[in-house]
Coordinates of C-alpha atoms and ligand atoms in Angstrom, one line a residue:
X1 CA 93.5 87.0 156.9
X2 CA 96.6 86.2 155.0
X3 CA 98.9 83.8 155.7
X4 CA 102.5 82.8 154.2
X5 CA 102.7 79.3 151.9
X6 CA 106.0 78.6 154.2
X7 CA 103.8 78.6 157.9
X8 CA 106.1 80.4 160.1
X9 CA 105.3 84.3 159.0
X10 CA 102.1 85.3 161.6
X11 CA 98.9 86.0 159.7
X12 CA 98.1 89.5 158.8
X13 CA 95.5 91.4 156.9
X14 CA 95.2 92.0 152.8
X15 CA 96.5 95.6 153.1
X16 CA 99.4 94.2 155.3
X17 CA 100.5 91.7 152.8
X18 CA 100.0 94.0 150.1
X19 CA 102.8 96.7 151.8
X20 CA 105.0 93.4 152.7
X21 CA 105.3 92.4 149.7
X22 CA 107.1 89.2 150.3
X23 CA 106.6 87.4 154.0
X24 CA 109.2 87.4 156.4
X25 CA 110.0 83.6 155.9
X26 CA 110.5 84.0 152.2
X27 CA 107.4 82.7 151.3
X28 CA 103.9 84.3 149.4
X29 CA 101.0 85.9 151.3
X30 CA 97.5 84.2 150.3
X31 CA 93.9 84.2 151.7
X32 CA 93.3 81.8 154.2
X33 CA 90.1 81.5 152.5
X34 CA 88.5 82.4 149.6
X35 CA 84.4 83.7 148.7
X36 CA 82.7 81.0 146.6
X37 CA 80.3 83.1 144.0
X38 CA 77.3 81.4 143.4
X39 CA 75.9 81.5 139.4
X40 CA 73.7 84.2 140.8
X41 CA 76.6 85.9 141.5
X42 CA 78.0 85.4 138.2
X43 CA 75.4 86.5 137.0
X44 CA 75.0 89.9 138.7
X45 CA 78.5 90.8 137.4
X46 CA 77.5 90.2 134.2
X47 CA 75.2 93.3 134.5
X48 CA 77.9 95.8 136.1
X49 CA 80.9 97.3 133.5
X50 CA 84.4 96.2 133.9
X51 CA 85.1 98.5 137.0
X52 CA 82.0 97.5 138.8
X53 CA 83.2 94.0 138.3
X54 CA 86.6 94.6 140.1
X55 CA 84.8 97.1 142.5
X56 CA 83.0 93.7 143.6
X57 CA 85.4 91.3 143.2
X58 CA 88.5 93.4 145.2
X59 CA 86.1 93.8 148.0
X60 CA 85.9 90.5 148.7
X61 CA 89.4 89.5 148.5
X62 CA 90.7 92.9 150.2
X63 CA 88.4 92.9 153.2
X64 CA 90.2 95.1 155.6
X65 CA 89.9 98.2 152.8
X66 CA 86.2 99.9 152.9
X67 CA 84.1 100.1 150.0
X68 CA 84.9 103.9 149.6
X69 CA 88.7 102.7 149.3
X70 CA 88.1 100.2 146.9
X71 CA 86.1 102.5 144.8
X72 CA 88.7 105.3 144.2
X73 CA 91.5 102.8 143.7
X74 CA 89.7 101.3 140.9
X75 CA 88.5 104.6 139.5
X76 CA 91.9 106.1 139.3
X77 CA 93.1 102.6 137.8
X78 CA 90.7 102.1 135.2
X79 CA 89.1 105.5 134.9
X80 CA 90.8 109.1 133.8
X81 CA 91.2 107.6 130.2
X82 CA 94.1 105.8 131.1
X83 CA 92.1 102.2 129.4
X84 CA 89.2 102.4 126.8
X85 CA 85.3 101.6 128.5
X86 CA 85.5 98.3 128.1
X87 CA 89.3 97.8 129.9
X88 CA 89.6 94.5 128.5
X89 CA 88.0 94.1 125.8
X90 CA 87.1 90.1 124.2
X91 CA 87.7 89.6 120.2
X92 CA 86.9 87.0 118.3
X93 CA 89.7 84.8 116.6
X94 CA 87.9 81.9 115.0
X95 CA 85.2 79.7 116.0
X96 CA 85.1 79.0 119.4
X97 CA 88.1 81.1 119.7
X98 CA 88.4 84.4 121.2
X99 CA 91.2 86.9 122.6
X100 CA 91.0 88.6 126.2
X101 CA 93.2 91.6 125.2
X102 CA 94.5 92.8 128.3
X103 CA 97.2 95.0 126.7
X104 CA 94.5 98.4 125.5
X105 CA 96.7 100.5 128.6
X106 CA 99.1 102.8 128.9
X107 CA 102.3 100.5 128.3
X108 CA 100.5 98.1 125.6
X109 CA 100.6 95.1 128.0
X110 CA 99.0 93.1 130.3
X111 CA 100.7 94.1 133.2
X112 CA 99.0 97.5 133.6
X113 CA 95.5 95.7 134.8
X114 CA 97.5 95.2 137.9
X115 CA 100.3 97.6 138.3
X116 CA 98.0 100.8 137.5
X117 CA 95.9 100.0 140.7
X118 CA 98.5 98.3 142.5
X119 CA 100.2 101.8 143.7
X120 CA 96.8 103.0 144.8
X121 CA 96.3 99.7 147.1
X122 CA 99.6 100.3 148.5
X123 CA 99.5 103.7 149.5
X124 CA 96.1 103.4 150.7
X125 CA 97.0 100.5 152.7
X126 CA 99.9 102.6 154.0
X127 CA 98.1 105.0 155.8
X128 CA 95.4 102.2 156.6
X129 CA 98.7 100.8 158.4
X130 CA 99.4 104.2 160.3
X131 CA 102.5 103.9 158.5
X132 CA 104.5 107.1 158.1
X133 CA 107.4 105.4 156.1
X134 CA 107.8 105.7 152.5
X135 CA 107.7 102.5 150.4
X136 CA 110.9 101.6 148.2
X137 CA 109.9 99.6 145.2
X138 CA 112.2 97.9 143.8
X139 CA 111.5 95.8 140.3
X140 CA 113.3 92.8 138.7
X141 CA 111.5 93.0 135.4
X142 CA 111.5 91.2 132.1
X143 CA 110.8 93.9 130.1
X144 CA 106.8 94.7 130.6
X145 CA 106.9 94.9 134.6
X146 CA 109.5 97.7 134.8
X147 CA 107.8 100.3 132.8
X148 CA 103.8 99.4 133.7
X149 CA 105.9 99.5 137.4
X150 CA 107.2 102.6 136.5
X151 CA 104.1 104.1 135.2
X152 CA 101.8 102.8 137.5
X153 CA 104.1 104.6 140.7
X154 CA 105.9 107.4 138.4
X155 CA 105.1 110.6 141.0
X156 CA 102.9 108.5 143.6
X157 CA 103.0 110.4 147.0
X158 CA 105.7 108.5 149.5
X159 CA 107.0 106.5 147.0
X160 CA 109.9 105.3 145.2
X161 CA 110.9 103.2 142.5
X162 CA 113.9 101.4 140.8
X163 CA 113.9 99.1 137.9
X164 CA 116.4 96.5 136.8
X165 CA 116.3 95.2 133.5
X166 CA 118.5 92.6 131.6
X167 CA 120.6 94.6 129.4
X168 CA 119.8 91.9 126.8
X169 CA 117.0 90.3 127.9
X170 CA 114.2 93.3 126.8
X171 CA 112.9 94.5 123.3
X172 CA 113.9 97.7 122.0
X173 CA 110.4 99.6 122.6
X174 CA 110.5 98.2 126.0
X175 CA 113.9 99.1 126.5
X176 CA 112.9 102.7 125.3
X177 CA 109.9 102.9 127.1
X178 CA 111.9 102.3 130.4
X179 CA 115.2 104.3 129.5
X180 CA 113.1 107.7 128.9
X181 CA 110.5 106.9 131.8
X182 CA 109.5 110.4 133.5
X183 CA 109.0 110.8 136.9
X184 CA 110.7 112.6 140.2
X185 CA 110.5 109.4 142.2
X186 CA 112.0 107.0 139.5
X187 CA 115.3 105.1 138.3
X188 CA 116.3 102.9 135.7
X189 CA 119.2 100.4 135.5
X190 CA 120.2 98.0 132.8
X191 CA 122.0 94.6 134.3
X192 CA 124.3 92.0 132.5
X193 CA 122.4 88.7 133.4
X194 CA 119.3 87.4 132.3
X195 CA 116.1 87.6 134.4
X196 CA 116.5 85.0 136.9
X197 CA 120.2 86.6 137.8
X198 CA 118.1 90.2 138.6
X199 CA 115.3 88.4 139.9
X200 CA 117.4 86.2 142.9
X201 CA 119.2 89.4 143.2
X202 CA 116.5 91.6 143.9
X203 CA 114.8 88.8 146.1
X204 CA 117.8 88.5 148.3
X205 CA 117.8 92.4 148.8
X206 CA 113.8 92.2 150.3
X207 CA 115.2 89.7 152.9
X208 CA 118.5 91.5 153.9
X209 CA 118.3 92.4 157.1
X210 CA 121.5 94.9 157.1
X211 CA 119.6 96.5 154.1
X212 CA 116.4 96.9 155.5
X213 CA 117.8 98.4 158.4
X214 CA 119.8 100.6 156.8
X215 CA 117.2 102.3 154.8
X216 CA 114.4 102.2 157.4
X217 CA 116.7 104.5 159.3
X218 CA 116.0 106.6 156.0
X219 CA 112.3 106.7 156.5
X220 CA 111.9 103.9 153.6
X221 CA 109.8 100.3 153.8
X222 CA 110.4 97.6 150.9
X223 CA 107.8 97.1 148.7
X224 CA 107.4 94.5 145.5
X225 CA 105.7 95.4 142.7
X226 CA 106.4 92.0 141.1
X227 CA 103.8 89.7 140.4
X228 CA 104.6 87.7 144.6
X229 CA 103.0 90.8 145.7
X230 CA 99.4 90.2 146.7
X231 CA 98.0 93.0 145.3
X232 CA 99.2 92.3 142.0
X233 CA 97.3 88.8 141.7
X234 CA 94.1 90.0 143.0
X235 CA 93.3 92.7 140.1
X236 CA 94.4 90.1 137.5
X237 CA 91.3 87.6 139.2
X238 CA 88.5 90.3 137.8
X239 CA 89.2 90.2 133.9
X240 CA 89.0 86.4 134.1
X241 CA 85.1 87.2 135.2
X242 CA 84.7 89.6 133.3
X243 CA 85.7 87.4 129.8
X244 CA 83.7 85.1 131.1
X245 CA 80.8 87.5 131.8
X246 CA 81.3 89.2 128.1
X247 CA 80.9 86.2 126.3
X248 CA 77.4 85.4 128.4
X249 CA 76.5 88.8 127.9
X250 CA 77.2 87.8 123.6
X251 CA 75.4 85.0 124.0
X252 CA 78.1 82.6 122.6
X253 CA 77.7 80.5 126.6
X254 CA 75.2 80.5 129.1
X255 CA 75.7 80.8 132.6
X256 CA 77.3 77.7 134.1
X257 CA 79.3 76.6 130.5
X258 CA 82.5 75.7 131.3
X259 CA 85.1 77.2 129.5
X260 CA 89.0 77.2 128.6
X261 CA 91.6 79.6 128.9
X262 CA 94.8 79.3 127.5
X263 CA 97.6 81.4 129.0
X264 CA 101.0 83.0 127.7
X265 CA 103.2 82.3 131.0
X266 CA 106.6 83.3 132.7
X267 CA 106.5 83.7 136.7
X268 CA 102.9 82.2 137.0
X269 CA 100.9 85.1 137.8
X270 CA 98.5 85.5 135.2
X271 CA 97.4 81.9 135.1
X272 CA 97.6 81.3 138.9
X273 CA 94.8 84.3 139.0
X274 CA 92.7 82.0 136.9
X275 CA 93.4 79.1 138.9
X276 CA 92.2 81.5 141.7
X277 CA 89.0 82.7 139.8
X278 CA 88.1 78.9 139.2
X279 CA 88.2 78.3 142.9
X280 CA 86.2 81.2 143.5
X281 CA 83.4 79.6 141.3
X282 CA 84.3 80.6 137.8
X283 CA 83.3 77.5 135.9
X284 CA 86.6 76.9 133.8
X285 CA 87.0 73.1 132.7
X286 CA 90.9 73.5 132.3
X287 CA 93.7 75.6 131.7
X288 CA 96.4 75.7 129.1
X289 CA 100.0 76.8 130.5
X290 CA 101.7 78.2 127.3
X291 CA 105.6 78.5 127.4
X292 CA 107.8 79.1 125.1
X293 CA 111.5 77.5 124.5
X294 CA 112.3 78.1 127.7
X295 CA 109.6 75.5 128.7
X296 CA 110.2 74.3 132.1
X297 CA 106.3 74.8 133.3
X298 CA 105.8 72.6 130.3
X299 CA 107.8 69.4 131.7
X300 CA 106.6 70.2 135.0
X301 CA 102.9 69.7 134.0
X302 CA 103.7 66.7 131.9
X303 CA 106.2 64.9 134.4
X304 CA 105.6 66.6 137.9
X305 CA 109.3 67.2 138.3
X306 CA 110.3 70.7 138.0
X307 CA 114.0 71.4 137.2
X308 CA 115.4 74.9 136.4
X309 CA 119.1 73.3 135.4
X310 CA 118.6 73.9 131.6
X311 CA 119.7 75.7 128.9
X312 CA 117.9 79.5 129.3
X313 CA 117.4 81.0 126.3
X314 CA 116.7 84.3 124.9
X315 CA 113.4 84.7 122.9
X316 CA 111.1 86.6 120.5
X317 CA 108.5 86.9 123.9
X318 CA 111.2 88.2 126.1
X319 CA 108.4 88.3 128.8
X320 CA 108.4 84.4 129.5
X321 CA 111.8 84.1 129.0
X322 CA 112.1 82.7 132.7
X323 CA 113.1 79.5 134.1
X324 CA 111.9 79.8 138.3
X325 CA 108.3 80.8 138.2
X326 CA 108.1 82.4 141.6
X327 CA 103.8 82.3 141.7
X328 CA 104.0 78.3 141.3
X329 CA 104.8 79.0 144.7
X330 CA 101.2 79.8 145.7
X331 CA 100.0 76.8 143.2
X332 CA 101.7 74.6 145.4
X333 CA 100.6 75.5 148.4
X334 CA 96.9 75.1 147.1
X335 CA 97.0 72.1 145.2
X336 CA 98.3 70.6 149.0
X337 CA 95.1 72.0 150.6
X338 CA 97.6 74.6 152.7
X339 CA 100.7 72.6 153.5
X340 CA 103.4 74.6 154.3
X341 CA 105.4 72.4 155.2
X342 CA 105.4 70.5 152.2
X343 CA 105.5 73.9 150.0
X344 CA 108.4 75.3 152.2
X345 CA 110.3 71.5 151.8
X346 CA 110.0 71.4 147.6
X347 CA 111.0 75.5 147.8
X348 CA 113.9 74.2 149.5
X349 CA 114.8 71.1 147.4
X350 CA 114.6 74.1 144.7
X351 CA 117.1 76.2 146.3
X352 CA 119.3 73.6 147.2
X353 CA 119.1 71.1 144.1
X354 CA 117.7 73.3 141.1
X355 CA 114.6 71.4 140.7
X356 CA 112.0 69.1 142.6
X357 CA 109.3 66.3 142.3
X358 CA 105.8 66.4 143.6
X359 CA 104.3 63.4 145.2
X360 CA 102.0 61.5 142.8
X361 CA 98.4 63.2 144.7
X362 CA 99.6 66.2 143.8
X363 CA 100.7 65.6 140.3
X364 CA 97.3 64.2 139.9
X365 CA 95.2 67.1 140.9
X366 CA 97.8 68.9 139.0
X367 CA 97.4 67.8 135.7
X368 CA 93.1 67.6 136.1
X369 CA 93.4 71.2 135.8
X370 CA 96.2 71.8 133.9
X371 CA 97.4 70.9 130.2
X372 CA 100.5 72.4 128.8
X373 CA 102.5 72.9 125.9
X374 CA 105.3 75.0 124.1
X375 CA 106.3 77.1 120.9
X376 CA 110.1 77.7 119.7
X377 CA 110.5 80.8 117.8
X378 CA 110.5 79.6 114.7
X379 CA 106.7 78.0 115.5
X380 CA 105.8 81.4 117.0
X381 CA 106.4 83.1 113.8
X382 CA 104.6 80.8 111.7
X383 CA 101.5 81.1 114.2
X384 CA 101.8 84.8 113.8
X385 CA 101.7 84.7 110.2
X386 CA 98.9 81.9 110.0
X387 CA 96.5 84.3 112.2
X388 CA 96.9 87.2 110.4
X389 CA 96.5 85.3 106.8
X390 CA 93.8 82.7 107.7
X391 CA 91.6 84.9 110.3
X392 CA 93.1 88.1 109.9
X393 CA 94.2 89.0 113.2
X394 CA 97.5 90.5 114.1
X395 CA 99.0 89.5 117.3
X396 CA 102.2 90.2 119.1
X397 CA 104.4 87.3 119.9
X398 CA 103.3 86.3 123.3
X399 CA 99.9 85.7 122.4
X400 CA 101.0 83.6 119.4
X401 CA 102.7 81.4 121.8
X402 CA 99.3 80.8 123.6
X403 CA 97.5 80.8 120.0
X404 CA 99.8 77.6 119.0
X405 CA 100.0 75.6 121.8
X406 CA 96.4 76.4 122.0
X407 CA 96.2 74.5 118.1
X408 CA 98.1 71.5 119.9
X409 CA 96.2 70.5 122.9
X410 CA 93.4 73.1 123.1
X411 CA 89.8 71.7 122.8
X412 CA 88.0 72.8 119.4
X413 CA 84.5 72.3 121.1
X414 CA 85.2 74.4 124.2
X415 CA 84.7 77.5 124.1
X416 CA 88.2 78.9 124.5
X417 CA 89.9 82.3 126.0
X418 CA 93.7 83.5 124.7
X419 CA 94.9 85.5 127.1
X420 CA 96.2 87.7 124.8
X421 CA 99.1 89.8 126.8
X422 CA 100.7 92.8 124.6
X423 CA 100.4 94.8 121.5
X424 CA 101.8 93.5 118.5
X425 CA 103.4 97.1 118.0
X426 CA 105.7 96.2 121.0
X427 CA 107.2 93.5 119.2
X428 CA 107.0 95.2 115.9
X429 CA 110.5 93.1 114.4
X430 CA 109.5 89.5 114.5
X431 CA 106.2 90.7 114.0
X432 CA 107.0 92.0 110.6
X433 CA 109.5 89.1 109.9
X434 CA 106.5 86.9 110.5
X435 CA 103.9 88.3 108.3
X436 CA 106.8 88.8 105.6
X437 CA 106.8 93.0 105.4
X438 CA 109.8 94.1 103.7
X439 CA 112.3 95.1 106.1
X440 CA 115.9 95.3 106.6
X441 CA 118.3 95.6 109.9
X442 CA 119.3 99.1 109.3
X443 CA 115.5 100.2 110.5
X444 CA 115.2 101.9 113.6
X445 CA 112.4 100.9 115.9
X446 CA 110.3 103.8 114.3
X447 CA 110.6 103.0 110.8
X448 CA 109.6 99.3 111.8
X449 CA 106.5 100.5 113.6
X450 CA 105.3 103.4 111.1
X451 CA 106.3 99.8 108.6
X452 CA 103.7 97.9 110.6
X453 CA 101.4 100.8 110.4
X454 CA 101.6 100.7 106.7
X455 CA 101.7 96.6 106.0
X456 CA 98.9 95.7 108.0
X457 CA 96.8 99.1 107.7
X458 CA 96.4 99.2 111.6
X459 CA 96.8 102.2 113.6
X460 CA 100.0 102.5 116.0
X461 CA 98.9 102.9 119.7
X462 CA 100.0 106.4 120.6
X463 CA 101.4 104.9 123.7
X464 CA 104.4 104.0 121.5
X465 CA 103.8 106.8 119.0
X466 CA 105.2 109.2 121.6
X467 CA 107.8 107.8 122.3
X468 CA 109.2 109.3 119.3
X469 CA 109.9 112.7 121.5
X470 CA 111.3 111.9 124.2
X471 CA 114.7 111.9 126.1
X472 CA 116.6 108.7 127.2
X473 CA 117.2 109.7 131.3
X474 CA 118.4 106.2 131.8
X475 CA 121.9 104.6 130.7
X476 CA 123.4 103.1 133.0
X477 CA 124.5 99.4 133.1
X478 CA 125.6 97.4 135.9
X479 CA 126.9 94.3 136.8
X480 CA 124.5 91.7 138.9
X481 CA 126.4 92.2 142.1
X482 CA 126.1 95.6 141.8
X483 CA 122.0 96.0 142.2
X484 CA 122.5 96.1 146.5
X485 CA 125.1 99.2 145.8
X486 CA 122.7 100.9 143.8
X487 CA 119.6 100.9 146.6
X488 CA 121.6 101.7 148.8
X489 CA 122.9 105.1 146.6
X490 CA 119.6 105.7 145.5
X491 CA 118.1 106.4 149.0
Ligands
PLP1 C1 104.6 89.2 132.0 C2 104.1 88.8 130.7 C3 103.8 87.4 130.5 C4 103.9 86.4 131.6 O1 103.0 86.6 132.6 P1 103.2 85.8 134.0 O2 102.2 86.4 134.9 O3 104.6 86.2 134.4 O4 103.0 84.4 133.8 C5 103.3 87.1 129.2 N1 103.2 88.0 128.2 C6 103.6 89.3 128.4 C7 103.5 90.2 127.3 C8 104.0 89.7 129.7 O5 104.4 91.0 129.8

């Protein structure tokens, strides 16, 4: 069963947490419990492909759904073409280096491991439910969310979907790849703010009880597709097993080596699913939290006090720019062996204060597992150029972040993962700036990627190739306060 980290939201099943979204009293759904895989285990998913290894792992953690569910939600996910075989494939960097590139889908990031099945476990969980409402998703998004969001639920039976971007805060491809998104059940709106301003905005809008009312009159049930929801985490658990289980499979570790992973990071998601694998029996030694200048998860894990009164600042990885990291949420909770009430009481100080200090027991177990570090821009570009001179490979500026704070506190002798999270065609500019290409601001983002193309003799995904063709549907800009107006027009 799944409970909420604040204690006073009753305990429900996976597919129930997965339609909620959020839990009543503001705080996360998580498992009560979690399975504890053996090295036999481990081992036996070493031997099935990348589906069969989320076939296994999802059945676990999504009990409630039947085997036969689990099955066709992972085939429509990672099957039809929509990912190579191997879904996420490992390369290798340098010695006892490698990159988990989660970013071979349709959108060219990481967040389509989650958000292409994530439609299939809601709906099916709908009508588990005996619901006969239509979900409303709504999406705060830094820039890679909104369109894998849109993507993933673009023409999904009984649902909707609206996106809110910052104006500012997104890259031109991702800006692009939102604005001319196709789809019946889709909409699109650019807001003057930066993340966090949409984000608390959109949050507010889950809990409002005049809101919810007034569109459950219209047949429609809220619905996150943002990385609180349950049923995003819970995909991003299998690819951490299934790194691990490539690299046994290469025979670069046996079975039982502990490893390292070092992860790009902004809400907390993608790292917190590692954290999750680990206490499922992955054997990881430690985990690098990567940030960039907007490194607040970086003084957390140094200090224990988390304070989001800073400076925010608008980056070359757009993606992390982000200063509350809702999934730390869920950390918290763990790390206090379940306390609620602790969890609900530092949420609080949050709200209230802007920032919080754990107790020293806490901090403790805190930093055993976790090491940290950050990147300014100007570092990020030098990493990207360093890779692609000294090991030749190419990386987008995310994964550079991770790749240099891996070079300041990562272990050389451990075998170590990158979590590499996008294409380095969807940050084509600072990209080329970094490697040197000769470019100049009167290119459009075409001319920059065919430049890429041509510089580094790689081949341009033809997710973004296509691009090229098609309409912008979206172009409309709002103000923050606006984003309650527009759900309410849109249904
Ligand atoms: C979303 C995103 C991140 C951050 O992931 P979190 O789960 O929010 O920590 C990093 N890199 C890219 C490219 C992303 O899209």
């Amino acid at each position: 069963m799944y409970i909420s980290t604040r204690g006073h939201a009753e305990k429900i099943t996976a597919s129930q947490a997965i339609v909620a979204g959020i839990a009543p009293d503001g705080g996360l759904y998580v498992p009560e419990s979690f399975p504890k895989y053996s090295e036999l285990d481990i081992s036996n998913l070493c031997d099935l492909d990348y589906k069969g290894r989320a076939k296994y792992i999802l059945s676990e953690l999504l009990d409630d759904f039947t085997d036969d569910e689990i099955a066709s939600c992972v085939n429509n996910a990672y099957g039809n073409g929509k990912f190579p075989e191997a879904v996420a494939p490992i390369a290798p960097v340098s010695e006892n280096l490698w990159s988990l590139e989660l970013w071979h889908g349709p959108t060219c990031a990481f967040k389509d491991m989650a958000l292409q099945i994530l439609p299939h476990l809601m709906t099916t969980a709908m009508k588990k439910n005996g619901t006969d409402k239509k979900v409303l998703i709504l999406v705060a998004t830094s820039g890679d969310t909104g369109k894998a969001a849109l993507e993933g639920f673009k023409d999904v039976e009984g649902t909707k979907i609206i996106t809110f971007f910052p104006e500012e805060g997104v890259s031109k491809v991702q800006k692009l790849q939102m604005t001319t998104q196709e789809g019946k059940n889709v909409n699109v709106f650019g807001v003057y703010g930066n993340f966090d301003d949409v984000q608390t905005a959109v949050k507010k809008i889950f809990v409002d009880k005049k809101i919810i009312d007034e569109i459950a009159e219209k047949g429609y049930t809220f619905s996150s597709a943002n990385s609180i929801n349950w049923g995003r985490l819970v995909p991003q658990i299998v690819y951490y097993f299934s790194a691990y289980c490539d690299l046994v499979n290469s025979g670069f570790i046996g079975i039982g080596d502990e490893i390292e992973f070092c992860v790009p990071t902004g809400n907390f998601g993608n790292i917190l699913a590692g954290y999750y694998a680990r206490k499922m029996g992955l054997p990881v030694k430690r985990f690098i939290c990567a940030s960039n200048a907007n490194n607040v998860l970086t003084d957390f894990i140094t200090t224990g006090k988390y304070s989001k009164c800073r400076d925010f600042y608008t980056t070359i990885s757009p993606s992390m720019d982000i200063l509350i990291s809702s999934n730390l949420e869920r950390l918290l909770f763990d790390l206090s062996d379940n306390n609620a009430e602790e969890t609900a009481a530092l949420m609080e100080e949050l709200n209230k204060r802007g920032s919080y200090s754990i107790s020293e027991g806490l901090k403790e177990k805190l930093q055993s597992l976790f090491a940290a570090g950050s990147l300014n821009d100007e570092k990020t570009m030098q990493e990207i150029k360093a890779r692609y001179t000294d090991d030749n490979y190419l990386c987008d500026t995310h994964t550079a972040v991770a790749l240099g704070v891996y070079r300041q506190v990562g272990d050389k002798d451990t075998t170590t993962v990158i979590v590499s999270t996008a294409d380095p065609y969807k940050f084509n500019y600072p990209v080329l700036k970094a490697i040197g290409a000769p470019i100049n601001d009167s290119m459009n983002e075409f001319m920059l990627v065919d430049e890429l193309a041509r510089f580094t003799k790689t081949k341009i995904p033809a997710q973004i190739s296509s691009l090229k063709t098609k309409e912008v549907r979206f172009n409309e800009k709002i103000a923050k306060y606006g984003i309650a107006n527009k759900v309410r027009e849109s249904i």
